[in-house]
Amino acid sequence: MTPKLMRVLRKLYKYQNGEYDAERRVSIYNEQILSDKERDILQEHQWQSNTITYFADHNDVIGKLLSLKNSPEITQERILTTFIAGVGGSYLRGRSVLSAWYKLSNIAAHHYLERPEYRCCWVCADYNEPKCLHDSHFQYCLYAGNAYSSTPTYAYLNLTHLLTQPAVVATAEDKQAFLSLIDLLRNAPDDETPGQFEKRLTAAKIIKGDVHTKRGILDSLARLGVIPNQFIVLSDSAWANFGDIVSCENQLKNTKGRSDMEMPWAGWKGHLKVDESQLHKLFGVYM
């Protein structure tokens, strides 16, 4: 992804340029907004503007994701290196891969399970209905540094695209940014809240991006247990049900009435610092 291509995609995927397709329930983006030169850039990079991916139901989503299980391109080493490059900013798309890889590595085939608390699968947070997703727009969002890996559907689209891309190498600056982030967590005041830490992280100017892209990084580390929470033990090698994690939010004051602050990151407190065992298990080579 080049800066030139990103400029073209920002223009293409403007909200005003989307025309809603009611049958598929997605927006379709018109390339006529682009100049001939800009359309040439899309062609040069073989970018398809409106790739739509269809999922029949919950079982289709899980089946598609599990089909990637033994892909030789998806290794732990590659995922962690890509994530480090995302944290540092040399490859913003890398910010989203860690959580997606966790799902692929740990989720098992299961039937859709809905409970009264949430109108989605208690196990995985996905839905049991036919749906179309605008894969091209989703990939653009990931390249911009956004984290969309909350469901197996997003994890599948994320990792499938990664199969076709060359591996990235984290720079020395990327590694330093990651280490600085970890040190900031290690040195947190005992009573610090996630919101207060985010303000301190912004002030430290370690990671570029807005609060939401930074929160995606923190949430990914929390989902793998590198950043602990007060209620449930998480790790990279064991599945935890979506409902079991999110229901802990009822015990947290800082999530009341907020949809943007979610478990497990929302369950961190300064005295928890970092789970050094999980950190070194996954990222020891960078420490």
CSV table of C-alpha atoms in Angstrom, one decimal, residues 29-234:
chain,number,residue,atom,x,y,z
A,29,TYR,CA,-18.6,3.2,-4.7
A,30,ASN,CA,-18.4,4.8,-8.2
A,31,GLU,CA,-15.0,5.1,-9.7
A,32,GLN,CA,-16.2,8.0,-11.9
A,33,ILE,CA,-15.3,10.3,-9.1
A,34,LEU,CA,-11.7,9.6,-9.9
A,35,SER,CA,-9.5,11.1,-12.6
A,36,ASP,CA,-8.1,8.9,-15.4
A,37,LYS,CA,-4.7,9.1,-13.6
A,38,GLU,CA,-6.3,8.0,-10.3
A,39,ARG,CA,-8.0,5.1,-12.0
A,40,ASP,CA,-4.7,4.1,-13.5
A,41,ILE,CA,-3.3,3.9,-10.0
A,42,LEU,CA,-6.0,1.5,-9.0
A,43,GLN,CA,-5.3,-0.7,-12.0
A,44,GLU,CA,-1.5,-0.5,-11.3
A,45,HIS,CA,-2.1,-1.9,-7.8
A,46,GLN,CA,-4.8,-4.3,-9.0
A,47,TRP,CA,-7.3,-2.8,-6.5
A,48,GLN,CA,-10.9,-3.9,-7.0
A,49,SER,CA,-13.1,-1.1,-5.8
A,50,ASN,CA,-16.3,-3.1,-5.0
A,51,THR,CA,-15.4,-6.7,-4.0
A,52,ILE,CA,-18.4,-8.0,-2.1
A,53,THR,CA,-18.2,-11.2,0.0
A,54,TYR,CA,-21.2,-13.3,0.9
A,55,PHE,CA,-21.8,-15.3,4.0
A,56,ALA,CA,-24.8,-17.7,4.2
A,57,ASP,CA,-25.0,-17.9,8.0
A,58,HIS,CA,-23.1,-18.4,11.2
A,59,ASN,CA,-21.8,-21.8,10.3
A,60,ASP,CA,-20.6,-20.5,6.9
A,61,VAL,CA,-18.6,-17.8,8.7
A,62,ILE,CA,-16.9,-20.3,11.1
A,63,GLY,CA,-16.3,-22.8,8.3
A,64,LYS,CA,-14.6,-20.1,6.1
A,65,LEU,CA,-12.4,-19.0,9.0
A,66,LEU,CA,-11.4,-22.5,10.0
A,67,SER,CA,-10.5,-23.2,6.4
A,68,LEU,CA,-7.4,-20.9,6.9
A,69,LYS,CA,-6.2,-23.0,9.9
A,70,ASN,CA,-3.3,-24.6,8.2
A,71,SER,CA,-2.3,-21.9,5.7
A,72,PRO,CA,1.5,-21.8,5.6
A,73,GLU,CA,1.4,-18.0,5.1
A,74,ILE,CA,-0.2,-17.5,8.6
A,75,THR,CA,2.5,-18.1,11.1
A,76,GLN,CA,2.8,-16.8,14.6
A,77,GLU,CA,6.2,-15.2,13.7
A,78,ARG,CA,4.6,-13.3,10.8
A,79,ILE,CA,1.6,-12.2,12.7
A,80,LEU,CA,3.6,-10.8,15.6
A,81,THR,CA,6.1,-9.1,13.3
A,82,THR,CA,3.2,-7.6,11.4
A,83,PHE,CA,1.6,-6.4,14.6
A,84,ILE,CA,4.8,-4.7,15.8
A,85,ALA,CA,5.0,-2.9,12.4
A,86,GLY,CA,1.4,-1.8,13.0
A,87,VAL,CA,2.2,-0.4,16.4
A,88,GLY,CA,5.2,1.5,15.1
A,89,GLY,CA,3.3,2.7,12.1
A,90,SER,CA,5.4,1.4,9.2
A,91,TYR,CA,2.5,-0.9,8.3
A,92,LEU,CA,-0.7,0.4,9.8
A,93,ARG,CA,-2.7,-2.6,8.6
A,94,GLY,CA,-0.7,-4.7,11.1
A,95,ARG,CA,-2.6,-3.3,14.0
A,96,SER,CA,-5.6,-5.5,13.3
A,97,VAL,CA,-3.9,-8.9,12.7
A,98,LEU,CA,-3.2,-10.0,16.2
A,99,SER,CA,-6.8,-10.3,17.3
A,100,ALA,CA,-7.8,-12.0,14.0
A,101,TRP,CA,-5.0,-14.6,14.5
A,102,TYR,CA,-6.1,-15.3,18.0
A,103,LYS,CA,-9.6,-16.2,16.7
A,104,LEU,CA,-8.2,-18.4,14.0
A,105,SER,CA,-5.8,-20.2,16.4
A,106,ASN,CA,-8.3,-20.9,19.1
A,107,ILE,CA,-11.9,-20.9,17.9
A,108,ALA,CA,-13.6,-24.3,17.4
A,109,ALA,CA,-16.5,-25.2,15.2
A,110,HIS,CA,-19.7,-24.5,17.2
A,111,HIS,CA,-23.4,-24.0,16.8
A,112,TYR,CA,-24.9,-20.6,17.1
A,113,LEU,CA,-25.7,-19.9,20.7
A,114,GLU,CA,-27.8,-16.8,21.6
A,115,ARG,CA,-28.7,-15.7,25.1
A,116,PRO,CA,-31.0,-12.9,26.2
A,117,GLU,CA,-28.2,-10.6,27.1
A,118,TYR,CA,-26.9,-10.2,23.5
A,119,ARG,CA,-28.5,-10.7,20.1
A,120,CYS,CA,-25.5,-12.5,18.6
A,121,CYS,CA,-23.5,-15.7,19.3
A,122,TRP,CA,-22.4,-15.9,22.9
A,123,VAL,CA,-19.4,-17.9,21.8
A,124,CYS,CA,-18.0,-15.7,19.0
A,125,ALA,CA,-20.1,-12.5,18.7
A,126,ASP,CA,-21.2,-13.2,15.1
A,127,TYR,CA,-24.7,-13.5,13.7
A,128,ASN,CA,-26.8,-16.2,12.2
A,129,GLU,CA,-28.1,-14.6,9.0
A,130,PRO,CA,-27.1,-14.2,5.4
A,131,LYS,CA,-25.0,-11.1,4.9
A,132,CYS,CA,-22.8,-9.4,2.4
A,133,LEU,CA,-19.7,-7.3,3.4
A,134,HIS,CA,-17.9,-4.8,1.3
A,135,ASP,CA,-14.5,-6.5,1.4
A,136,SER,CA,-12.7,-3.7,-0.6
A,137,HIS,CA,-13.8,-1.0,1.8
A,138,PHE,CA,-13.0,-3.1,4.8
A,139,GLN,CA,-9.4,-3.6,3.6
A,140,TYR,CA,-9.1,0.1,3.0
A,141,CYS,CA,-10.1,0.7,6.6
A,142,LEU,CA,-7.5,-1.8,7.8
A,143,TYR,CA,-4.8,-0.1,5.8
A,144,ALA,CA,-5.8,3.2,7.4
A,145,GLY,CA,-5.0,1.6,10.8
A,146,ASN,CA,-8.4,0.8,12.0
A,147,ALA,CA,-9.1,-2.4,14.0
A,148,TYR,CA,-12.0,-4.5,12.8
A,149,SER,CA,-11.5,-8.0,14.1
A,150,SER,CA,-14.3,-8.2,16.7
A,151,THR,CA,-16.1,-11.1,14.9
A,152,PRO,CA,-15.0,-14.2,13.0
A,153,THR,CA,-16.3,-12.6,9.8
A,154,TYR,CA,-13.9,-9.7,10.1
A,155,ALA,CA,-11.1,-12.1,11.1
A,156,TYR,CA,-11.7,-14.1,8.0
A,157,LEU,CA,-11.6,-11.1,5.6
A,158,ASN,CA,-8.5,-9.8,7.4
A,159,LEU,CA,-6.5,-13.0,7.2
A,160,THR,CA,-7.6,-14.0,3.7
A,161,HIS,CA,-6.3,-10.7,2.3
A,162,LEU,CA,-3.1,-11.2,4.2
A,163,LEU,CA,-2.5,-14.5,2.3
A,164,THR,CA,-2.0,-12.5,-0.9
A,165,GLN,CA,0.4,-9.9,0.5
A,166,PRO,CA,4.1,-10.0,0.9
A,167,ALA,CA,5.4,-10.4,4.5
A,168,VAL,CA,6.5,-7.2,6.2
A,169,VAL,CA,9.5,-6.6,8.4
A,170,ALA,CA,9.2,-4.5,11.5
A,171,THR,CA,11.7,-1.6,11.6
A,172,ALA,CA,13.9,-0.7,14.5
A,173,GLU,CA,11.5,2.3,15.1
A,174,ASP,CA,8.5,0.0,15.2
A,175,LYS,CA,10.2,-2.2,17.8
A,176,GLN,CA,11.1,0.8,19.9
A,177,ALA,CA,7.5,2.1,19.8
A,178,PHE,CA,6.3,-1.3,21.0
A,179,LEU,CA,8.8,-1.3,23.8
A,180,SER,CA,7.9,2.2,24.8
A,181,LEU,CA,4.2,1.3,24.9
A,182,ILE,CA,5.0,-1.7,27.2
A,183,ASP,CA,7.1,0.5,29.5
A,184,LEU,CA,4.3,3.0,29.7
A,185,LEU,CA,2.0,0.2,31.0
A,186,ARG,CA,4.7,-1.0,33.4
A,187,ASN,CA,5.0,2.4,34.9
A,188,ALA,CA,1.3,3.1,35.3
A,189,PRO,CA,0.1,4.5,38.6
A,190,ASP,CA,-1.8,1.8,40.5
A,191,ASP,CA,-5.1,3.6,40.3
A,192,GLU,CA,-4.9,4.6,36.6
A,193,THR,CA,-7.9,3.8,34.5
A,194,PRO,CA,-7.9,2.8,30.8
A,195,GLY,CA,-9.1,6.2,29.8
A,196,GLN,CA,-6.4,7.9,31.8
A,197,PHE,CA,-3.8,5.7,30.3
A,198,GLU,CA,-5.0,6.5,26.8
A,199,LYS,CA,-4.6,10.2,27.6
A,200,ARG,CA,-1.0,9.5,28.8
A,201,LEU,CA,-0.3,7.4,25.7
A,202,THR,CA,-1.5,10.3,23.5
A,203,ALA,CA,0.7,12.8,25.4
A,204,ALA,CA,3.7,10.5,25.0
A,205,LYS,CA,3.4,10.5,21.2
A,206,ILE,CA,4.5,7.0,20.9
A,207,ILE,CA,1.8,5.8,18.5
A,208,LYS,CA,0.3,7.8,15.7
A,209,GLY,CA,-3.5,7.8,15.1
A,210,ASP,CA,-6.6,8.7,16.9
A,211,VAL,CA,-8.0,7.2,20.2
A,212,HIS,CA,-9.8,4.4,18.4
A,213,THR,CA,-6.8,3.1,16.4
A,214,LYS,CA,-4.7,3.2,19.6
A,215,ARG,CA,-7.5,1.5,21.5
A,216,GLY,CA,-7.5,-1.3,18.9
A,217,ILE,CA,-3.8,-2.0,19.7
A,218,LEU,CA,-4.5,-2.1,23.5
A,219,ASP,CA,-7.6,-4.3,23.1
A,220,SER,CA,-5.6,-6.8,21.0
A,221,LEU,CA,-2.9,-7.1,23.6
A,222,ALA,CA,-5.6,-7.4,26.3
A,223,ARG,CA,-7.4,-10.2,24.4
A,224,LEU,CA,-4.2,-12.3,24.4
A,225,GLY,CA,-3.6,-11.6,28.1
A,226,VAL,CA,-0.5,-9.4,27.7
A,227,ILE,CA,-2.5,-6.6,29.3
A,228,PRO,CA,-4.4,-8.2,32.2
A,229,ASN,CA,-7.9,-7.4,33.3
A,230,GLN,CA,-9.6,-7.6,36.7
A,231,PHE,CA,-12.0,-10.4,36.0
A,232,ILE,CA,-11.1,-13.1,33.5
A,233,VAL,CA,-7.7,-14.7,32.6
A,234,LEU,CA,-7.0,-14.5,28.9
